[in-house]
């Protein structure tokens, strides 16, 4: 996304000050700090907080919005817990190495948190920030300027169908649904519980909650749905190919600015065994995606950083946002039954990653037989 | 009864008087944050100054998608 012009980022609409009766009357300095009586911008900005909703959402917003304020610090957008959990598993246990890893994480990964303001007031830092619209508080976060400014390369592009040869998600293409139709305020603000993974979040969306009728006569695919109920996930039949990434390196250039390098991703579709079975997710077969991680990810900062790479799989559960009613693999029983090319087999996994992915690789004997 | 009315009247005057003080105070010293952030002209001028000293936001070494 094109960044805003520098002055556009900072321009506050007088309409906001005069007409937003809930927030417009609060003095700027009450939220941002600084000195409102000083006409010199440089000194007036001393001690300023650019984003008062990050340092202390409970105080800045929670005074009036108790629910969001109370729960927010445990939401994944704020605490990024899964990043820490996974680093704990993959990292070299040596203390000195770990310190260097932590500081690399701070630079490259942990700045991607989202504050209240980054969904409701400003564009996120990943697209260089700036006010969404003259400091108006947006009731519904603007999908393209906020959600997919962070969730862009996978979800944004899949949802809008920007990959060649692929359709957008049917919920967007035909029904114009925005993210918040499925991801509600309750989910985005957190429910107060602490989660180790995005897929553990309990108040997230579920296909079946909106599509209860698929096991009844109302569905054209009733038999098909019933045969595979709780055995294979909806995505296995309804998602299209999606991007898989195989490497990532991070570092800093000669000006001290951080960068990352990834190889061009590959479009692919792979069915594997479910690594996260639960009541909510009982299926045996799910779609898997290779994530952009590499043993040498942090080599710029410290050698041998991720010695425990094999502790967790690199092919992970995924829920692509490119649903279609009819897909290549569901348009005939035998596009899937007996079609080993769409299953994640031993030969699809590089030799150094075989061990960590053992539990998700499909043995030849478990490919469903031709109908 | 009469004295009660008098007390009420005085109370009213006092309260409105008190209310007027901060209102007057406000309109006198203008909030400099508002002054500047609602003026495109001033913001353009200042952001140009800042741009001269600021390094680029994105590294030229960045490759691929994140």
Short mmCIF file of C-alpha atoms in Angstrom, two decimals:
data_model
loop_
_atom_site.label_atom_id
_atom_site.label_comp_id
_atom_site.label_asym_id
_atom_site.label_seq_id
_atom_site.Cartn_x
_atom_site.Cartn_y
_atom_site.Cartn_z
CA UNK A 1 0.00 0.00 0.00
CA UNK A 2 1.23 3.52 -0.83
CA UNK A 3 2.12 5.29 2.42
CA UNK A 4 0.27 8.55 3.13
CA UNK A 5 1.98 11.87 2.42
CA UNK A 6 3.83 12.98 5.57
CA UNK A 7 1.42 15.82 6.41
CA UNK A 8 -1.65 13.66 5.67
CA UNK A 9 -0.53 11.27 8.37
CA UNK A 10 -0.80 14.01 10.96
CA UNK A 11 -3.75 16.11 9.80
CA UNK A 12 -6.59 16.25 12.34
CA UNK A 13 -10.04 17.14 10.98
CA UNK A 14 -11.72 19.98 12.92
CA UNK A 15 -14.96 18.02 12.47
CA UNK A 16 -13.50 15.36 14.73
CA UNK A 17 -12.77 17.91 17.46
CA UNK A 18 -16.15 19.63 17.15
CA UNK A 19 -18.49 16.73 16.36
CA UNK A 20 -17.19 13.55 17.96
CA UNK A 21 -18.90 14.18 21.26
CA UNK A 22 -17.28 11.12 22.81
CA UNK A 23 -13.64 11.76 22.03
CA UNK A 24 -13.31 15.15 20.30
CA UNK A 25 -13.59 17.19 23.47
CA UNK A 26 -10.83 15.41 25.35
CA UNK A 27 -7.70 17.61 25.23
CA UNK A 28 -5.04 16.12 22.96
CA UNK A 29 -2.46 16.22 25.72
CA UNK A 30 -4.62 14.13 28.05
CA UNK A 31 -4.00 11.16 25.79
CA UNK A 32 -0.73 12.04 24.07
CA UNK A 33 1.10 14.07 26.73
CA UNK A 34 3.34 16.91 25.50
CA UNK A 35 2.87 20.60 26.25
CA UNK A 36 -0.28 22.12 24.71
CA UNK A 37 0.80 25.68 25.53
CA UNK A 38 4.13 25.58 23.73
CA UNK A 39 3.99 26.99 20.19
CA UNK A 40 7.36 25.42 19.21
CA UNK A 41 6.61 21.96 17.88
CA UNK A 42 9.95 20.44 18.80
CA UNK A 43 9.78 21.34 22.46
CA UNK A 44 5.99 20.91 22.64
CA UNK A 45 6.47 17.24 21.66
CA UNK A 46 8.86 16.44 24.55
CA UNK A 47 7.65 13.35 26.38
CA UNK A 48 4.96 12.75 23.79
CA UNK A 49 3.37 9.35 23.40
CA UNK A 50 2.67 8.68 19.71
CA UNK A 51 0.37 5.83 20.52
CA UNK A 52 -1.20 6.24 23.96
CA UNK A 53 -3.32 3.12 23.41
CA UNK A 54 -0.28 0.88 23.30
CA UNK A 55 1.56 1.89 26.40
CA UNK A 56 -1.59 1.88 28.50
CA UNK A 57 -4.87 0.92 26.82
CA UNK A 58 -6.54 0.42 30.17
CA UNK A 59 -6.02 4.00 31.16
CA UNK A 60 -6.38 5.72 27.78
CA UNK A 61 -9.44 3.86 26.52
CA UNK A 62 -10.42 1.37 29.21
CA UNK A 63 -11.76 4.05 31.54
CA UNK A 64 -14.77 4.34 29.27
CA UNK A 65 -14.60 1.03 27.37
CA UNK A 66 -14.20 -1.42 30.27
CA UNK A 67 -14.54 -4.68 28.35
CA UNK A 68 -12.04 -3.90 25.65
CA UNK A 69 -9.71 -2.31 28.18
CA UNK A 70 -9.76 -5.17 30.69
CA UNK A 71 -9.28 -8.05 28.30
CA UNK A 72 -7.08 -6.47 25.78
CA UNK A 73 -3.72 -7.11 27.41
CA UNK A 74 -4.33 -10.85 27.07
CA UNK A 75 -5.37 -10.70 23.43
CA UNK A 76 -2.88 -12.05 20.94
CA UNK A 77 -2.81 -8.73 19.10
CA UNK A 78 -1.34 -7.19 22.20
CA UNK A 79 0.78 -9.86 23.86
CA UNK A 80 1.93 -11.88 20.79
CA UNK A 81 2.21 -14.88 23.11
CA UNK A 82 2.57 -17.47 20.31
CA UNK A 83 5.79 -15.79 19.13
CA UNK A 84 7.31 -16.28 22.55
CA UNK A 85 6.02 -19.83 22.93
CA UNK A 86 7.51 -20.88 19.59
CA UNK A 87 10.84 -19.17 20.18
CA UNK A 88 11.07 -20.91 23.55
CA UNK A 89 10.73 -24.23 21.75
CA UNK A 90 13.10 -23.57 18.84
CA UNK A 91 15.79 -21.47 20.52
CA UNK A 92 19.26 -22.50 21.57
CA UNK A 93 18.97 -22.89 25.38
CA UNK A 94 22.32 -21.13 25.95
CA UNK A 95 21.64 -17.94 27.94
CA UNK A 96 23.96 -15.61 25.99
CA UNK A 97 22.61 -16.78 22.65
CA UNK A 98 19.09 -16.38 23.93
CA UNK A 99 19.67 -12.76 24.92
CA UNK A 100 20.77 -11.96 21.38
CA UNK A 101 17.76 -13.78 20.00
CA UNK A 102 15.46 -11.81 22.24
CA UNK A 103 16.82 -8.52 21.03
CA UNK A 104 16.50 -9.66 17.39
CA UNK A 105 12.90 -10.66 18.14
CA UNK A 106 12.24 -7.21 19.56
CA UNK A 107 13.50 -5.56 16.39
CA UNK A 108 11.89 -7.80 13.83
CA UNK A 109 8.87 -9.57 15.27
CA UNK A 110 7.44 -7.93 18.34
CA UNK A 111 6.83 -4.55 16.73
CA UNK A 112 3.92 -6.13 14.84
CA UNK A 113 1.57 -5.90 17.82
CA UNK A 114 -1.67 -4.02 17.24
CA UNK A 115 -2.93 -1.39 19.65
CA UNK A 116 -6.53 -0.12 19.84
CA UNK A 117 -5.34 2.83 17.78
CA UNK A 118 -3.87 0.69 15.00
CA UNK A 119 -7.28 -0.80 14.28
CA UNK A 120 -9.51 2.20 15.04
CA UNK A 121 -7.53 5.43 14.53
CA UNK A 122 -4.24 5.10 12.60
CA UNK A 123 -2.83 2.85 9.95
CA UNK A 124 -0.45 0.27 11.43
CA UNK A 125 3.30 0.92 11.55
CA UNK A 126 3.91 -1.77 8.92
CA UNK A 127 2.56 0.70 6.33
CA UNK A 128 4.24 3.69 8.01
CA UNK A 129 1.28 4.75 10.14
CA UNK A 130 -0.70 7.95 9.81
CA UNK A 131 -4.28 8.82 10.67
CA UNK A 132 -6.95 6.76 8.89
CA UNK A 133 -9.24 9.71 8.52
CA UNK A 134 -8.51 12.96 10.33
CA UNK A 135 -8.40 11.23 13.75
CA UNK A 136 -12.02 10.03 13.55
CA UNK A 137 -12.46 6.84 15.57
CA UNK A 138 -13.60 4.19 13.08
CA UNK A 139 -16.28 1.92 14.49
CA UNK A 140 -15.38 -0.77 11.95
CA UNK A 141 -11.63 -1.03 11.30
CA UNK A 142 -11.10 -0.39 7.58
CA UNK A 143 -10.20 -3.79 6.13
CA UNK A 144 -7.56 -2.71 3.61
CA UNK A 145 -5.98 0.06 5.65
CA UNK A 146 -5.79 -1.87 8.91
CA UNK A 147 -6.43 -5.63 8.89
CA UNK A 148 -4.72 -6.53 5.64
CA UNK A 149 -2.02 -3.88 6.10
CA UNK A 150 -0.70 -6.42 8.64
CA UNK A 151 -2.33 -9.64 7.40
CA UNK A 152 -1.51 -8.85 3.79
CA UNK A 153 0.81 -11.27 2.10
CA UNK A 154 -1.17 -14.38 2.97
CA UNK A 155 -4.68 -13.49 4.02
CA UNK A 156 -5.18 -10.22 2.17
CA UNK A 157 -3.99 -11.59 -1.15
CA UNK A 158 -5.86 -14.84 -0.81
CA UNK A 159 -9.07 -13.16 0.27
CA UNK A 160 -9.01 -10.70 -2.63
CA UNK A 161 -7.81 -13.27 -5.18
CA UNK A 162 -4.65 -11.49 -6.26
CA UNK A 163 -2.77 -14.67 -7.16
CA UNK A 164 -2.83 -15.54 -10.83
CA UNK A 165 -5.28 -18.26 -11.71
CA UNK A 166 -7.06 -18.20 -8.36
CA UNK A 167 -10.46 -16.83 -7.43
CA UNK A 168 -11.08 -14.56 -4.42
CA UNK A 169 -12.83 -15.98 -1.37
CA UNK A 170 -16.52 -16.53 -2.14
CA UNK A 171 -17.45 -14.53 1.00
CA UNK A 172 -15.76 -11.51 -0.56
CA UNK A 173 -16.39 -12.17 -4.23
CA UNK A 174 -20.12 -12.83 -4.05
CA UNK A 175 -21.20 -11.60 -0.62
CA UNK A 176 -18.82 -8.65 0.01
CA UNK A 177 -18.11 -9.70 3.59
CA UNK A 178 -15.39 -7.77 5.44
CA UNK A 179 -13.16 -9.34 8.08
CA UNK A 180 -15.33 -8.21 11.00
CA UNK A 181 -18.34 -10.16 9.69
CA UNK A 182 -16.53 -13.26 10.95
CA UNK A 183 -13.96 -11.78 13.36
CA UNK A 184 -16.12 -9.92 15.86
CA UNK A 185 -15.25 -7.20 18.33
CA UNK A 186 -15.34 -9.84 21.10
CA UNK A 187 -12.69 -11.92 19.36
CA UNK A 188 -10.52 -8.93 18.42
CA UNK A 189 -10.60 -7.44 21.92
CA UNK A 190 -9.83 -10.78 23.57
CA UNK A 191 -11.90 -12.69 26.11
CA UNK A 192 -9.41 -12.26 28.92
CA UNK A 193 -7.95 -15.76 28.57
CA UNK A 194 -4.32 -16.26 27.62
CA UNK A 195 -3.76 -18.42 24.53
CA UNK A 196 -0.62 -20.07 23.19
CA UNK A 197 -1.77 -20.23 19.60
CA UNK A 198 -4.10 -18.38 17.27
CA UNK A 199 -5.99 -21.60 16.76
CA UNK A 200 -6.76 -21.96 20.45
CA UNK A 201 -8.79 -18.72 20.61
CA UNK A 202 -12.24 -19.86 21.70
CA UNK A 203 -14.46 -17.08 20.38
CA UNK A 204 -13.07 -17.14 16.84
CA UNK A 205 -15.26 -18.00 13.83
CA UNK A 206 -16.22 -21.52 12.77
CA UNK A 207 -17.57 -22.46 9.36
CA UNK A 208 -20.21 -24.70 10.85
CA UNK A 209 -21.69 -22.01 13.11
CA UNK A 210 -22.90 -20.20 10.00
CA UNK A 211 -23.48 -23.24 7.80
CA UNK A 212 -25.44 -25.65 9.99
CA UNK A 213 -27.60 -26.73 7.07
CA UNK A 214 -24.90 -28.56 5.15
CA UNK A 215 -25.89 -31.91 6.69
CA UNK A 216 -29.56 -31.49 5.80
CA UNK A 217 -31.58 -31.97 2.60
CA UNK A 218 -31.17 -28.26 1.93
CA UNK A 219 -27.56 -28.91 0.86
CA UNK A 220 -26.75 -30.09 -2.65
CA UNK A 221 -23.77 -31.86 -1.20
CA UNK A 222 -25.53 -33.44 1.77
CA UNK A 223 -24.23 -36.98 1.14
CA UNK A 224 -20.72 -35.72 0.51
CA UNK A 225 -20.78 -33.60 3.66
CA UNK A 226 -22.16 -36.39 5.83
CA UNK A 227 -19.68 -38.99 4.56
CA UNK A 228 -16.76 -36.83 5.63
CA UNK A 229 -18.23 -35.23 8.76
CA UNK A 230 -15.53 -34.78 11.44
CA UNK A 231 -13.06 -36.68 9.23
CA UNK A 232 -11.74 -33.98 6.94
CA UNK A 233 -11.89 -30.23 7.46
CA UNK A 234 -14.00 -27.92 5.32
CA UNK A 235 -10.80 -26.41 3.89
CA UNK A 236 -9.67 -29.75 2.47
CA UNK A 237 -12.59 -29.57 0.03
CA UNK A 238 -13.31 -25.82 -0.16
CA UNK A 239 -10.02 -23.94 -0.25
CA UNK A 240 -7.91 -23.25 -3.31
CA UNK A 241 -4.12 -23.32 -3.55
CA UNK A 242 -2.31 -20.96 -1.18
CA UNK A 243 1.21 -19.61 -0.74
CA UNK A 244 3.93 -21.55 1.05
CA UNK A 245 7.19 -19.93 2.10
CA UNK A 246 10.45 -21.76 2.55
CA UNK A 247 12.93 -19.29 3.93
CA UNK A 248 13.39 -16.07 5.82
CA UNK A 249 16.44 -14.11 6.98
CA UNK A 250 16.51 -10.91 8.95
CA UNK A 251 19.19 -8.28 9.53
CA UNK A 252 20.06 -4.59 9.59
CA UNK A 253 21.57 -2.58 6.73
CA UNK A 254 24.44 -0.10 6.93
CA UNK A 255 22.06 2.65 8.09
CA UNK A 256 20.84 0.46 10.91
CA UNK A 257 17.44 -0.10 9.30
CA UNK A 258 16.01 -3.56 9.76
CA UNK A 259 15.11 -5.74 6.78
CA UNK A 260 13.99 -9.26 5.95
CA UNK A 261 14.64 -11.44 2.93
CA UNK A 262 12.36 -14.22 1.77
CA UNK A 263 12.46 -16.37 -1.36
CA UNK A 264 9.47 -16.06 -3.69
CA UNK A 265 6.67 -18.18 -2.20
CA UNK A 266 5.22 -21.21 -4.00
CA UNK A 267 1.51 -21.69 -4.66
CA UNK A 268 0.55 -25.11 -3.49
CA UNK A 269 -2.14 -27.19 -1.80
CA UNK A 270 -1.26 -29.89 0.71
CA UNK A 271 -3.50 -32.10 2.84
CA UNK A 272 -1.87 -33.49 5.97
CA UNK A 273 -2.72 -35.02 9.33
CA UNK A 274 -4.28 -32.73 11.93
CA UNK A 275 -1.64 -31.59 14.46
CA UNK A 276 -4.15 -29.82 16.72
CA UNK A 277 -6.98 -32.27 17.32
CA UNK A 278 -9.61 -31.05 19.76
CA UNK A 279 -13.37 -31.01 20.28
CA UNK A 280 -13.55 -27.93 18.09
CA UNK A 281 -11.24 -29.49 15.51
CA UNK A 282 -11.87 -33.25 15.47
CA UNK A 283 -10.85 -33.94 11.84
CA UNK A 284 -8.12 -36.36 10.83
CA UNK A 285 -7.17 -34.42 7.69
CA UNK A 286 -6.54 -30.68 7.37
CA UNK A 287 -4.75 -28.25 5.05
CA UNK A 288 -1.11 -27.53 5.94
CA UNK A 289 1.16 -24.62 5.04
CA UNK A 290 4.95 -24.32 5.13
CA UNK A 291 5.84 -21.25 7.18
CA UNK A 292 8.64 -18.76 6.48
CA UNK A 293 11.17 -20.02 8.97
CA UNK A 294 14.73 -21.14 8.52
CA UNK A 295 17.41 -22.49 10.82
CA UNK A 296 19.52 -19.49 9.82
CA UNK A 297 16.74 -16.93 10.37
CA UNK A 298 18.69 -14.97 12.99
CA UNK A 299 22.26 -15.66 11.76
CA UNK A 300 22.88 -11.94 11.29
CA UNK A 301 22.66 -11.57 15.07
CA UNK A 302 23.90 -14.89 16.40
CA UNK A 303 25.05 -18.20 14.88
CA UNK A 304 23.29 -21.36 16.01
CA UNK A 305 20.31 -19.43 17.28
CA UNK A 306 17.65 -21.99 16.44
CA UNK A 307 19.34 -25.24 17.40
CA UNK A 308 16.01 -26.77 18.41
CA UNK A 309 14.39 -26.17 15.00
CA UNK A 310 13.05 -29.70 14.97
CA UNK A 311 11.05 -29.28 18.16
CA UNK A 312 8.01 -28.08 16.22
CA UNK A 313 6.77 -28.79 12.67
CA UNK A 314 7.41 -26.35 9.82
CA UNK A 315 4.26 -27.53 8.05
CA UNK A 316 1.48 -26.03 10.11
CA UNK A 317 -2.27 -26.12 10.31
CA UNK A 318 -3.72 -23.45 8.06
CA UNK A 319 -7.14 -22.07 7.23
CA UNK A 320 -6.76 -20.32 3.86
CA UNK A 321 -9.07 -17.37 3.21
CA UNK A 322 -9.88 -18.38 -0.35
CA UNK A 323 -13.01 -20.51 -0.01
CA UNK A 324 -14.97 -21.55 -3.09
CA UNK A 325 -18.05 -23.76 -3.40
CA UNK A 326 -16.50 -25.84 -6.18
CA UNK A 327 -12.74 -26.38 -6.19
CA UNK A 328 -10.33 -28.49 -8.25
CA UNK A 329 -10.15 -31.17 -5.60
CA UNK A 330 -13.84 -31.35 -4.64
CA UNK A 331 -15.30 -31.35 -8.15
CA UNK A 332 -14.96 -35.15 -8.37
CA UNK A 333 -14.45 -37.83 -5.73
CA UNK A 334 -11.32 -39.08 -7.47
CA UNK A 335 -9.73 -35.67 -7.79
CA UNK A 336 -8.93 -36.40 -4.20
CA UNK A 337 -9.35 -40.13 -3.54
CA UNK A 338 -6.24 -41.80 -4.92
CA UNK A 339 -4.66 -38.46 -5.93
CA UNK A 340 -1.43 -38.60 -3.93
CA UNK A 341 -0.13 -35.29 -5.37
CA UNK A 342 -2.33 -33.18 -3.08
CA UNK A 343 -1.29 -34.97 0.12
CA UNK A 344 1.85 -34.07 2.07
CA UNK A 345 4.04 -37.14 1.56
CA UNK A 346 7.42 -38.02 2.96
CA UNK A 347 9.07 -37.05 -0.35
CA UNK A 348 7.60 -33.51 -0.16
CA UNK A 349 9.53 -32.72 3.00
CA UNK A 350 13.23 -31.82 2.93
CA UNK A 351 15.48 -34.27 4.73
CA UNK A 352 16.41 -31.95 7.62
CA UNK A 353 12.74 -31.23 8.30
CA UNK A 354 11.44 -34.80 8.14
CA UNK A 355 11.72 -35.49 11.85
CA UNK A 356 9.84 -32.42 12.99
CA UNK A 357 7.01 -33.04 10.54
CA UNK A 358 6.62 -36.77 11.16
CA UNK A 359 3.21 -36.35 12.80
CA UNK A 360 1.67 -34.39 9.96
CA UNK A 361 3.06 -36.31 6.95
CA UNK A 362 0.47 -38.64 5.37
CA UNK A 363 1.72 -42.24 5.01
CA UNK A 364 0.92 -43.71 1.57
CA UNK A 365 -1.40 -46.19 3.25
CA UNK A 366 -3.61 -43.35 4.50
CA UNK A 367 -4.36 -41.78 1.14
CA UNK A 368 -8.08 -42.51 0.63
CA UNK A 369 -8.61 -45.16 -2.05
CA UNK A 370 -10.26 -44.49 -5.42
CA UNK A 371 -14.06 -44.57 -5.30
CA UNK B 1 -39.27 31.68 52.54
CA UNK B 2 -37.86 34.95 51.24
CA UNK B 3 -34.42 34.29 52.65
CA UNK B 4 -34.40 30.83 51.09
CA UNK B 5 -35.05 32.40 47.67
CA UNK B 6 -32.20 34.82 48.28
CA UNK B 7 -29.86 32.02 49.19
CA UNK B 8 -30.87 30.12 46.06
CA UNK B 9 -30.31 33.18 43.91
CA UNK B 10 -26.88 33.75 45.35
CA UNK B 11 -26.07 30.07 44.95
CA UNK B 12 -27.11 30.21 41.31
CA UNK B 13 -24.94 33.24 40.66
CA UNK B 14 -22.03 31.59 42.39
CA UNK B 15 -22.35 28.39 40.39
CA UNK B 16 -22.67 30.12 37.02
CA UNK B 17 -19.82 32.38 37.99
CA UNK B 18 -17.62 29.42 38.80
CA UNK B 19 -18.59 27.75 35.54
CA UNK B 20 -17.64 30.80 33.54
CA UNK B 21 -14.12 31.01 34.83
CA UNK B 22 -12.74 27.88 33.14
CA UNK B 23 -14.72 28.54 29.95
CA UNK B 24 -13.14 31.96 29.66
CA UNK B 25 -9.73 30.54 30.46
CA UNK B 26 -10.05 28.07 27.60
CA UNK B 27 -10.79 30.50 24.83
CA UNK B 28 -7.88 32.69 25.82
CA UNK B 29 -4.93 30.34 25.53
CA UNK B 30 -5.48 28.25 22.43
CA UNK B 31 -4.38 24.63 22.42
CA UNK B 32 -1.26 24.60 20.29
CA UNK B 33 -1.76 20.93 19.37
CA UNK B 34 -5.07 21.79 17.72
CA UNK B 35 -3.69 24.95 16.12
CA UNK B 36 -1.00 23.05 14.29
CA UNK B 37 -2.60 19.68 13.59
CA UNK B 38 -5.63 21.22 11.89
CA UNK B 39 -3.51 23.39 9.59
CA UNK B 40 -2.35 21.55 6.48
CA UNK B 41 -0.08 24.44 5.63
CA UNK B 42 1.84 24.27 8.89
CA UNK B 43 2.05 20.48 8.77
CA UNK B 44 3.46 20.50 5.23
CA UNK B 45 6.10 22.99 6.25
CA UNK B 46 7.16 21.06 9.33
CA UNK B 47 7.11 17.61 7.73
CA UNK B 48 9.37 18.94 4.95
CA UNK B 49 11.84 20.06 7.58
CA UNK B 50 11.70 16.69 9.27
CA UNK B 51 12.06 14.76 5.98
CA UNK B 52 15.47 16.35 5.42
CA UNK B 53 16.92 14.75 8.51
CA UNK B 54 15.11 11.41 8.50
CA UNK B 55 16.54 8.15 7.09
CA UNK B 56 14.31 6.18 4.66
CA UNK B 57 11.68 4.04 6.39
CA UNK B 58 12.36 0.88 4.42
CA UNK B 59 15.74 -0.74 3.90
CA UNK B 60 16.93 -1.13 0.31
CA UNK B 61 18.01 -4.65 1.24
CA UNK B 62 14.47 -5.91 1.89
CA UNK B 63 13.41 -8.72 -0.48
CA UNK B 64 10.23 -10.75 -0.82
CA UNK B 65 7.02 -10.79 1.18
CA UNK B 66 6.69 -11.00 4.94
#
